[in-house]
Tab-separated table of C-alpha atoms and ligand atoms in Angstrom:
chain	number	residue	atom	x	y	z
K	1	UNK	CA	-81.301	-55.902	50.086
K	2	UNK	CA	-83.875	-55.530	47.614
K	3	UNK	CA	-83.025	-52.859	44.696
K	4	UNK	CA	-84.907	-50.041	44.668
K	5	UNK	CA	-87.096	-49.994	41.348
K	6	UNK	CA	-86.447	-47.634	38.604
K	7	UNK	CA	-88.375	-44.668	37.975
K	8	UNK	CA	-90.056	-45.244	34.344
K	9	UNK	CA	-90.269	-41.581	32.771
K	10	UNK	CA	-92.276	-42.542	29.476
K	11	UNK	CA	-95.615	-41.476	30.990
K	12	UNK	CA	-94.528	-38.356	32.737
K	13	UNK	CA	-96.095	-34.984	31.677
K	14	UNK	CA	-93.470	-32.079	31.328
K	15	UNK	CA	-94.316	-30.598	34.784
K	16	UNK	CA	-93.725	-34.049	36.825
K	17	UNK	CA	-90.666	-34.711	34.510
K	18	UNK	CA	-88.998	-31.096	35.574
K	19	UNK	CA	-90.093	-32.137	39.120
K	20	UNK	CA	-88.315	-35.646	39.003
K	21	UNK	CA	-84.787	-33.711	37.620
K	22	UNK	CA	-85.375	-31.219	40.352
K	23	UNK	CA	-85.572	-33.900	42.584
K	24	UNK	CA	-82.294	-35.695	41.752
K	25	UNK	CA	-80.637	-32.630	41.940
K	26	UNK	CA	-80.483	-31.464	38.281
K	27	UNK	CA	-81.845	-28.451	36.606
K	28	UNK	CA	-85.604	-28.566	35.113
K	29	UNK	CA	-84.852	-27.563	31.642
K	30	UNK	CA	-83.610	-31.339	31.160
K	31	UNK	CA	-86.771	-32.383	31.229
K	32	UNK	CA	-87.277	-30.962	27.906
K	33	UNK	CA	-84.428	-32.525	26.162
K	34	UNK	CA	-85.480	-36.009	27.464
K	35	UNK	CA	-88.819	-35.381	26.181
K	36	UNK	CA	-87.759	-34.736	23.211
K	37	UNK	CA	-85.405	-37.965	22.926
K	38	UNK	CA	-88.280	-39.906	24.183
K	39	UNK	CA	-91.131	-38.989	22.368
K	40	UNK	CA	-89.736	-37.176	19.402
K	41	UNK	CA	-86.614	-39.657	18.809
K	42	UNK	CA	-88.435	-42.470	20.191
K	43	UNK	CA	-84.926	-43.502	21.808
K	44	UNK	CA	-84.438	-46.695	24.492
K	45	UNK	CA	-81.874	-45.671	26.442
K	46	UNK	CA	-80.291	-42.635	28.150
K	47	UNK	CA	-76.949	-43.355	26.254
K	48	UNK	CA	-78.541	-42.229	23.280
K	49	UNK	CA	-79.091	-38.892	24.383
K	50	UNK	CA	-76.495	-36.933	23.133
K	51	UNK	CA	-76.910	-33.483	24.567
K	52	UNK	CA	-76.605	-34.830	27.868
K	53	UNK	CA	-73.172	-34.973	29.814
K	54	UNK	CA	-72.112	-38.489	30.111
K	55	UNK	CA	-72.446	-38.464	34.135
K	56	UNK	CA	-75.928	-37.504	33.935
K	57	UNK	CA	-76.479	-40.308	31.597
K	58	UNK	CA	-75.156	-42.570	33.850
K	59	UNK	CA	-76.952	-41.320	36.839
K	60	UNK	CA	-80.241	-41.664	34.808
K	61	UNK	CA	-79.376	-45.024	33.571
K	62	UNK	CA	-78.972	-46.303	37.088
K	63	UNK	CA	-81.998	-44.638	38.534
K	64	UNK	CA	-84.702	-44.387	35.690
K	65	UNK	CA	-85.688	-46.060	32.705
K	66	UNK	CA	-87.862	-45.519	29.408
K	67	UNK	CA	-89.913	-48.554	29.684
K	68	UNK	CA	-92.835	-48.875	26.829
K	69	UNK	CA	-95.191	-52.066	26.805
K	70	UNK	CA	-94.113	-54.884	24.834
K	71	UNK	CA	-95.164	-55.497	21.114
K	72	UNK	CA	-96.513	-58.892	20.923
K	73	UNK	CA	-97.671	-58.699	17.120
K	74	UNK	CA	-98.282	-56.586	14.498
K	75	UNK	CA	-100.319	-56.811	11.347
K	76	UNK	CA	-101.083	-54.719	8.409
K	77	UNK	CA	-104.560	-55.251	6.374
K	78	UNK	CA	-104.644	-54.521	2.769
K	79	UNK	CA	-106.076	-51.350	3.384
K	80	UNK	CA	-103.284	-49.996	5.343
K	81	UNK	CA	-105.049	-50.406	8.846
K	82	UNK	CA	-102.238	-51.439	11.195
K	83	UNK	CA	-102.909	-53.364	14.381
K	84	UNK	CA	-101.198	-54.182	17.415
K	85	UNK	CA	-101.159	-56.540	20.262
K	86	UNK	CA	-99.584	-54.975	23.253
K	87	UNK	CA	-98.543	-56.646	26.252
K	88	UNK	CA	-98.921	-54.430	29.439
K	89	UNK	CA	-97.420	-55.226	32.722
K	90	UNK	CA	-98.975	-58.297	34.543
K	91	UNK	CA	-99.311	-60.282	31.308
K	92	UNK	CA	-102.667	-58.991	30.054
K	93	UNK	CA	-102.253	-57.720	26.559
K	94	UNK	CA	-104.671	-54.457	25.006
K	95	UNK	CA	-104.719	-53.676	21.323
K	96	UNK	CA	-103.870	-50.689	19.007
K	97	UNK	CA	-105.237	-49.742	15.835
K	98	UNK	CA	-104.030	-47.212	13.176
K	99	UNK	CA	-106.067	-46.359	10.209
K	100	UNK	CA	-104.452	-44.351	7.690
K	101	UNK	CA	-107.308	-42.200	5.179
K	102	UNK	CA	-105.310	-40.034	2.776
K	103	UNK	CA	-103.006	-37.912	4.539
K	104	UNK	CA	-104.428	-38.388	7.987
K	105	UNK	CA	-103.933	-41.523	10.289
K	106	UNK	CA	-106.110	-41.738	12.840
K	107	UNK	CA	-104.699	-43.965	16.257
K	108	UNK	CA	-107.111	-45.803	18.174
K	109	UNK	CA	-105.630	-45.999	21.611
K	110	UNK	CA	-106.810	-48.565	24.866
K	111	UNK	CA	-107.234	-46.737	28.332
K	112	UNK	CA	-107.720	-49.829	30.137
K	113	UNK	CA	-107.232	-53.746	30.302
K	114	UNK	CA	-111.539	-54.475	30.301
K	115	UNK	CA	-114.023	-52.097	31.296
K	116	UNK	CA	-116.309	-51.967	34.272
K	117	UNK	CA	-119.110	-50.510	32.678
K	118	UNK	CA	-120.648	-53.608	31.066
K	119	UNK	CA	-122.404	-51.917	28.163
K	120	UNK	CA	-124.638	-54.790	27.010
K	121	UNK	CA	-123.191	-55.181	23.066
K	122	UNK	CA	-119.802	-54.837	23.916
K	123	UNK	CA	-117.362	-57.403	24.489
K	124	UNK	CA	-114.961	-55.518	26.153
K	125	UNK	CA	-117.732	-54.841	28.879
K	126	UNK	CA	-118.353	-58.766	29.058
K	127	UNK	CA	-114.652	-59.577	29.947
K	128	UNK	CA	-115.019	-57.485	32.878
K	129	UNK	CA	-112.400	-55.037	34.478
K	130	UNK	CA	-108.880	-55.828	35.167
K	131	UNK	CA	-107.071	-52.798	35.683
K	132	UNK	CA	-106.122	-49.381	34.206
K	133	UNK	CA	-103.379	-48.534	31.874
K	134	UNK	CA	-100.671	-46.460	33.197
K	135	UNK	CA	-99.833	-43.335	31.537
K	136	UNK	CA	-96.743	-45.029	30.107
K	137	UNK	CA	-98.478	-47.736	28.821
K	138	UNK	CA	-101.311	-45.120	27.292
K	139	UNK	CA	-98.816	-42.980	25.643
K	140	UNK	CA	-96.682	-46.318	24.764
K	141	UNK	CA	-99.037	-47.200	22.139
K	142	UNK	CA	-98.681	-43.838	20.351
K	143	UNK	CA	-94.831	-44.072	20.436
K	144	UNK	CA	-95.060	-48.122	19.366
K	145	UNK	CA	-97.399	-46.849	16.368
K	146	UNK	CA	-94.863	-44.360	15.320
K	147	UNK	CA	-91.779	-46.048	15.482
K	148	UNK	CA	-92.921	-49.085	13.511
K	149	UNK	CA	-92.747	-47.125	10.653
K	150	UNK	CA	-88.932	-46.735	10.740
K	151	UNK	CA	-86.743	-44.291	12.391
K	152	UNK	CA	-88.541	-41.741	14.532
K	153	UNK	CA	-88.216	-38.119	13.337
K	154	UNK	CA	-90.626	-35.188	12.988
K	155	UNK	CA	-91.350	-35.909	9.652
K	156	UNK	CA	-92.271	-39.582	10.433
K	157	UNK	CA	-94.464	-38.640	13.271
K	158	UNK	CA	-96.984	-37.741	10.810
K	159	UNK	CA	-98.214	-41.286	10.696
K	160	UNK	CA	-100.534	-40.326	13.380
K	161	UNK	CA	-102.415	-37.158	12.886
K	162	UNK	CA	-105.042	-38.216	15.125
K	163	UNK	CA	-105.671	-39.986	18.368
K	164	UNK	CA	-108.598	-41.438	19.431
K	165	UNK	CA	-109.550	-42.946	23.109
K	166	UNK	CA	-111.823	-45.834	21.750
K	167	UNK	CA	-109.731	-48.563	22.292
K	168	UNK	CA	-110.440	-50.901	25.361
K	169	UNK	CA	-111.815	-49.362	28.501
K	170	UNK	CA	-113.485	-46.210	29.759
K	171	UNK	CA	-111.023	-43.253	29.626
K	172	UNK	CA	-113.146	-41.177	32.194
K	173	UNK	CA	-112.713	-44.025	34.875
K	174	UNK	CA	-108.915	-44.003	34.412
K	175	UNK	CA	-109.151	-39.824	34.563
K	176	UNK	CA	-105.264	-39.195	35.728
K	177	UNK	CA	-103.281	-40.938	33.724
K	178	UNK	CA	-105.471	-40.506	30.330
K	179	UNK	CA	-105.004	-36.831	31.135
K	180	UNK	CA	-101.424	-37.223	31.546
K	181	UNK	CA	-101.303	-39.038	28.401
K	182	UNK	CA	-103.221	-36.822	26.245
K	183	UNK	CA	-101.270	-33.749	27.641
K	184	UNK	CA	-98.278	-35.614	26.110
K	185	UNK	CA	-99.984	-35.980	22.966
K	186	UNK	CA	-100.560	-32.447	22.616
K	187	UNK	CA	-97.347	-31.010	23.983
K	188	UNK	CA	-94.843	-29.467	21.390
K	189	UNK	CA	-92.026	-31.390	22.542
K	190	UNK	CA	-93.516	-34.537	22.728
K	191	UNK	CA	-96.087	-35.325	20.049
K	192	UNK	CA	-97.613	-31.862	19.318
K	193	UNK	CA	-100.845	-32.850	17.867
K	194	UNK	CA	-103.621	-29.901	18.243
K	195	UNK	CA	-106.357	-30.257	20.538
K	196	UNK	CA	-108.940	-31.069	17.920
K	197	UNK	CA	-107.032	-33.741	16.923
K	198	UNK	CA	-107.063	-35.589	20.128
K	199	UNK	CA	-110.603	-37.228	20.834
K	200	UNK	CA	-111.385	-38.783	24.418
K	201	UNK	CA	-114.682	-41.274	23.966
K	202	UNK	CA	-116.912	-41.812	26.962
K	203	UNK	CA	-119.956	-43.912	27.487
K	204	UNK	CA	-121.125	-40.984	29.780
K	205	UNK	CA	-119.406	-40.490	33.167
K	206	UNK	CA	-121.235	-37.221	33.729
K	207	UNK	CA	-119.067	-35.685	36.782
K	208	UNK	CA	-116.123	-36.841	35.236
K	209	UNK	CA	-117.075	-34.842	31.692
K	210	UNK	CA	-117.072	-31.873	33.740
K	211	UNK	CA	-113.914	-32.516	35.803
K	212	UNK	CA	-112.305	-33.038	31.915
K	213	UNK	CA	-113.617	-29.580	31.122
K	214	UNK	CA	-111.278	-28.206	33.828
K	215	UNK	CA	-108.010	-29.669	33.221
K	216	UNK	CA	-108.145	-30.135	29.513
K	217	UNK	CA	-109.721	-29.193	26.010
K	218	UNK	CA	-109.495	-32.311	23.837
K	219	UNK	CA	-112.547	-33.202	21.500
K	220	UNK	CA	-115.068	-35.260	23.089
K	221	UNK	CA	-116.826	-38.176	21.735
K	222	UNK	CA	-120.066	-39.824	23.563
K	223	UNK	CA	-121.454	-43.051	23.147
K	224	UNK	CA	-125.286	-42.302	23.370
K	225	UNK	CA	-126.534	-45.583	21.257
K	226	UNK	CA	-129.971	-44.587	22.337
K	227	UNK	CA	-132.345	-41.954	21.968
K	228	UNK	CA	-134.505	-42.237	25.531
K	229	UNK	CA	-133.564	-43.611	28.855
K	230	UNK	CA	-135.625	-46.471	29.160
K	231	UNK	CA	-133.603	-48.261	26.178
K	232	UNK	CA	-129.952	-46.641	26.929
K	233	UNK	CA	-130.538	-47.925	30.736
K	234	UNK	CA	-130.451	-51.718	28.945
K	235	UNK	CA	-127.694	-50.593	26.733
K	236	UNK	CA	-125.577	-48.364	28.519
K	237	UNK	CA	-126.170	-49.421	32.442
K	238	UNK	CA	-124.133	-46.257	33.681
K	239	UNK	CA	-127.084	-44.378	32.081
K	240	UNK	CA	-129.173	-45.515	35.374
K	241	UNK	CA	-126.751	-43.160	37.337
K	242	UNK	CA	-126.355	-40.152	34.849
K	243	UNK	CA	-129.171	-40.337	32.277
K	244	UNK	CA	-129.512	-38.645	28.787
K	245	UNK	CA	-130.793	-35.387	30.184
K	246	UNK	CA	-127.586	-35.021	32.364
K	247	UNK	CA	-125.252	-35.826	29.944
K	248	UNK	CA	-126.603	-33.670	27.209
K	249	UNK	CA	-126.012	-30.877	29.821
K	250	UNK	CA	-122.535	-32.087	30.903
K	251	UNK	CA	-121.847	-32.007	27.169
K	252	UNK	CA	-123.360	-28.552	26.517
K	253	UNK	CA	-121.320	-27.218	29.511
K	254	UNK	CA	-117.980	-29.027	28.030
K	255	UNK	CA	-118.478	-27.218	24.969
K	256	UNK	CA	-118.983	-24.046	26.765
K	257	UNK	CA	-115.869	-24.013	28.288
K	258	UNK	CA	-113.997	-24.295	24.934
K	259	UNK	CA	-112.208	-21.311	23.652
K	260	UNK	CA	-113.070	-22.364	20.075
K	261	UNK	CA	-116.381	-23.767	18.248
K	262	UNK	CA	-116.429	-27.508	18.209
K	263	UNK	CA	-118.961	-30.104	18.456
K	264	UNK	CA	-119.540	-33.109	20.457
K	265	UNK	CA	-119.465	-36.526	18.376
K	266	UNK	CA	-122.392	-38.960	18.776
K	267	UNK	CA	-121.500	-42.530	18.512
K	268	UNK	CA	-124.634	-44.817	17.889
K	269	UNK	CA	-123.905	-48.396	17.735
K	270	UNK	CA	-126.634	-49.320	15.413
K	271	UNK	CA	-128.227	-52.936	16.434
K	272	UNK	CA	-131.107	-54.303	13.999
K	273	UNK	CA	-134.437	-54.277	15.962
K	274	UNK	CA	-133.082	-52.418	18.714
K	275	UNK	CA	-132.231	-49.002	18.250
K	276	UNK	CA	-132.928	-48.572	14.271
K	277	UNK	CA	-136.400	-48.138	14.086
K	278	UNK	CA	-137.689	-44.838	12.323
K	279	UNK	CA	-139.138	-43.776	15.781
K	280	UNK	CA	-135.849	-44.062	17.189
K	281	UNK	CA	-134.683	-41.575	14.239
K	282	UNK	CA	-137.143	-39.637	15.257
K	283	UNK	CA	-136.723	-39.522	18.908
K	284	UNK	CA	-132.696	-38.872	18.383
K	285	UNK	CA	-133.294	-35.789	15.834
K	286	UNK	CA	-135.129	-34.291	18.550
K	287	UNK	CA	-132.883	-34.980	21.356
K	288	UNK	CA	-129.571	-34.063	19.209
K	289	UNK	CA	-130.959	-30.570	18.344
K	290	UNK	CA	-130.415	-29.803	22.269
K	291	UNK	CA	-126.408	-30.298	21.349
K	292	UNK	CA	-124.457	-29.008	18.982
K	293	UNK	CA	-123.092	-32.126	17.530
K	294	UNK	CA	-122.428	-34.801	14.520
K	295	UNK	CA	-123.606	-38.008	14.820
K	296	UNK	CA	-121.732	-41.257	13.680
K	297	UNK	CA	-123.512	-44.488	13.105
K	298	UNK	CA	-121.647	-47.618	13.707
K	299	UNK	CA	-123.195	-50.380	12.293
K	300	UNK	CA	-122.976	-53.411	14.842
K	301	UNK	CA	-119.633	-55.882	14.438
K	302	UNK	CA	-120.952	-58.952	15.758
K	303	UNK	CA	-119.030	-61.278	18.155
K	304	UNK	CA	-120.119	-64.725	19.758
K	305	UNK	CA	-123.351	-64.785	21.409
K	306	UNK	CA	-123.549	-61.235	21.660
K	307	UNK	CA	-127.392	-61.490	21.220
K	308	UNK	CA	-127.199	-58.386	18.852
K	309	UNK	CA	-127.243	-58.219	15.070
K	310	UNK	CA	-126.158	-55.519	12.254
K	311	UNK	CA	-129.149	-53.963	10.593
K	312	UNK	CA	-129.366	-54.147	6.894
K	313	UNK	CA	-127.795	-51.433	5.086
K	314	UNK	CA	-131.359	-50.007	3.713
K	315	UNK	CA	-132.436	-49.698	7.319
K	316	UNK	CA	-129.142	-47.853	8.177
K	317	UNK	CA	-129.522	-45.214	5.038
K	318	UNK	CA	-133.334	-44.709	6.455
K	319	UNK	CA	-131.928	-43.734	9.862
K	320	UNK	CA	-129.215	-41.731	8.198
K	321	UNK	CA	-131.620	-39.944	5.768
K	322	UNK	CA	-133.942	-39.045	8.702
K	323	UNK	CA	-131.331	-37.533	10.442
K	324	UNK	CA	-129.866	-35.700	7.715
K	325	UNK	CA	-133.571	-34.222	6.837
K	326	UNK	CA	-133.573	-33.088	10.318
K	327	UNK	CA	-130.306	-31.209	9.679
K	328	UNK	CA	-127.914	-33.497	11.863
K	329	UNK	CA	-124.687	-34.236	10.168
K	330	UNK	CA	-124.331	-37.668	10.216
K	331	UNK	CA	-121.782	-40.605	8.778
K	332	UNK	CA	-121.607	-43.959	8.842
K	333	UNK	CA	-118.522	-45.216	9.960
K	334	UNK	CA	-116.622	-48.041	7.475
K	335	UNK	CA	-115.501	-50.947	8.553
K	336	UNK	CA	-111.499	-51.063	8.115
K	337	UNK	CA	-109.162	-53.721	8.331
K	338	UNK	CA	-111.522	-56.553	8.544
K	339	UNK	CA	-109.100	-59.349	7.415
K	340	UNK	CA	-106.761	-58.682	10.207
K	341	UNK	CA	-109.643	-58.285	12.843
K	342	UNK	CA	-108.944	-54.769	13.213
K	343	UNK	CA	-112.223	-53.274	12.670
K	344	UNK	CA	-114.808	-51.790	14.988
K	345	UNK	CA	-115.714	-54.578	17.563
K	346	UNK	CA	-113.061	-56.866	16.446
K	347	UNK	CA	-110.283	-56.358	18.637
K	348	UNK	CA	-108.996	-58.820	20.776
K	349	UNK	CA	-107.430	-57.953	24.349
K	350	UNK	CA	-106.621	-60.648	26.528
K	351	UNK	CA	-107.114	-60.548	30.218
K	352	UNK	CA	-104.544	-62.239	32.364
K	353	UNK	CA	-105.995	-62.453	36.074
K	354	UNK	CA	-105.232	-65.586	37.922
K	355	UNK	CA	-108.232	-65.119	40.046
K	356	UNK	CA	-111.918	-64.683	39.610
K	357	UNK	CA	-111.645	-64.295	35.839
K	358	UNK	CA	-109.620	-67.528	35.409
K	359	UNK	CA	-113.178	-69.539	34.996
K	360	UNK	CA	-114.368	-66.721	32.384
K	361	UNK	CA	-111.007	-66.893	30.415
K	362	UNK	CA	-111.593	-70.826	29.968
K	363	UNK	CA	-114.503	-70.399	28.179
K	364	UNK	CA	-113.078	-67.390	25.957
K	365	UNK	CA	-109.781	-69.550	25.412
K	366	UNK	CA	-111.120	-70.957	21.499
K	367	UNK	CA	-111.581	-67.551	20.522
K	368	UNK	CA	-110.537	-64.880	22.399
K	369	UNK	CA	-113.395	-62.753	22.912
K	370	UNK	CA	-112.437	-59.736	24.608
K	371	UNK	CA	-113.218	-57.983	21.332
K	372	UNK	CA	-113.056	-54.347	21.553
K	373	UNK	CA	-115.159	-52.072	20.043
K	374	UNK	CA	-112.756	-49.654	18.135
K	375	UNK	CA	-114.107	-47.487	15.902
K	376	UNK	CA	-112.165	-44.859	13.933
K	377	UNK	CA	-112.241	-43.884	10.379
K	378	UNK	CA	-115.373	-41.654	10.005
K	379	UNK	CA	-114.318	-40.443	13.791
K	380	UNK	CA	-110.901	-38.589	13.201
K	381	UNK	CA	-111.808	-35.153	13.951
K	382	UNK	CA	-110.515	-32.668	11.328
X	1	SAH	N1	-115.834	-46.469	26.952
X	1	SAH	C1	-115.932	-45.824	25.820
X	1	SAH	C2	-114.616	-45.803	24.916
X	1	SAH	C3	-114.792	-47.147	23.984
X	1	SAH	S1	-114.812	-46.471	22.361
X	1	SAH	C4	-117.027	-45.280	25.354
X	1	SAH	O1	-118.079	-45.814	25.565
X	1	SAH	O2	-116.756	-44.207	24.278
X	1	SAH	C5	-115.538	-47.811	21.211
X	1	SAH	C6	-116.740	-47.555	20.586
X	1	SAH	O3	-117.653	-48.579	19.736
X	1	SAH	C7	-117.979	-47.048	21.646
X	1	SAH	O4	-118.754	-46.240	21.065
X	1	SAH	C8	-118.948	-48.243	21.911
X	1	SAH	O5	-120.417	-47.995	22.482
X	1	SAH	C9	-118.747	-48.941	20.179
X	1	SAH	N2	-119.032	-50.404	20.156
X	1	SAH	C10	-119.017	-51.346	21.100
X	1	SAH	N3	-119.398	-52.443	20.619
X	1	SAH	C11	-119.493	-52.485	19.459
X	1	SAH	C12	-120.099	-53.527	18.661
X	1	SAH	N4	-120.062	-54.404	18.865
X	1	SAH	N5	-120.158	-53.292	17.287
X	1	SAH	C13	-119.726	-51.498	16.873
X	1	SAH	N6	-119.381	-50.398	17.848
X	1	SAH	C14	-119.363	-50.862	19.214
């Protein structure tokens, strides 16, 4: 007889958890208690839940579990940036990075192992798509980061003040699970972050942006990288399906649905001789006038055989000044955590797939280059 697998409660939203308790014949308010234990106290087992009766604790131990992904390594750089390599079910690894800055701590969270969008300058894209992370694996990254600072308590929790869904993967291609995990980030009985401090970054999956606006009101960042369709078709192939005009319209619709006044963060990874020309700046400023936004320039972080280079500092500065003059708020993302390979474009993920990616993996073995492009510091939302 095979044993029934235990239900993992870690990624469940308050509603799902209440349903679970109802299903096992318990009062739904148990959900709130268990949520707090899992996400505010960081407990590993039901035994630690002291305000729950012994019999219920035993029942839960038999039927359920609190399973977070496994930490393979944790490193902290001189500037305080902390990086975790996290092994998820099936053996693949993703990475999570915490970037502290003053009283802010921005956590960059992964949503998929690999990515299917194949942006030409992104090494995650080069590794192909492996699978979606579960909600438990996504929220588990937040729990792991906070717990790494010692006993989890409400004060300690402040080590993560902002979350950006800018790790590996395209979060809108893993819609339901990412939304569940973001709900937990914002849930008072879990991490209690404000909607302004949770940011989803997308390469521009237009219908999913509209769907997102129906179910949540997190902040939105868009990886634009080019001011015209001709160039964006090459850099971000999903543009062929959802061109810039449609993307900008979807962004405007998203902002209109919000109950407060916010702007879209436009990410622009800058590559020498590709999208850094003054003419690109001129086109971009014209385009961005049609959208309430701020621009975040990410100087390209090279990886082996990328075929792209980082522009000279002067070119970036000139581009930034052109945007400023056009009245567009612009920041240039600083590189953080370089010596632990935690900077934008330096993150390593490991995809384990016994089938079609085995050969590819072999080639990548010398230096694992499923580098993921994570960006964070200047992007953190106020
Ligand atoms: N798929 C989502 C989430 C990834 S976020 C998205 O595209 O927005 C990671 C950010 O880093 C994206 O803006 C991505 O375009 C950018 N990026 C990718 N490769 C990079 C590189 N080599 N150097 C700098 N930034 C890069």
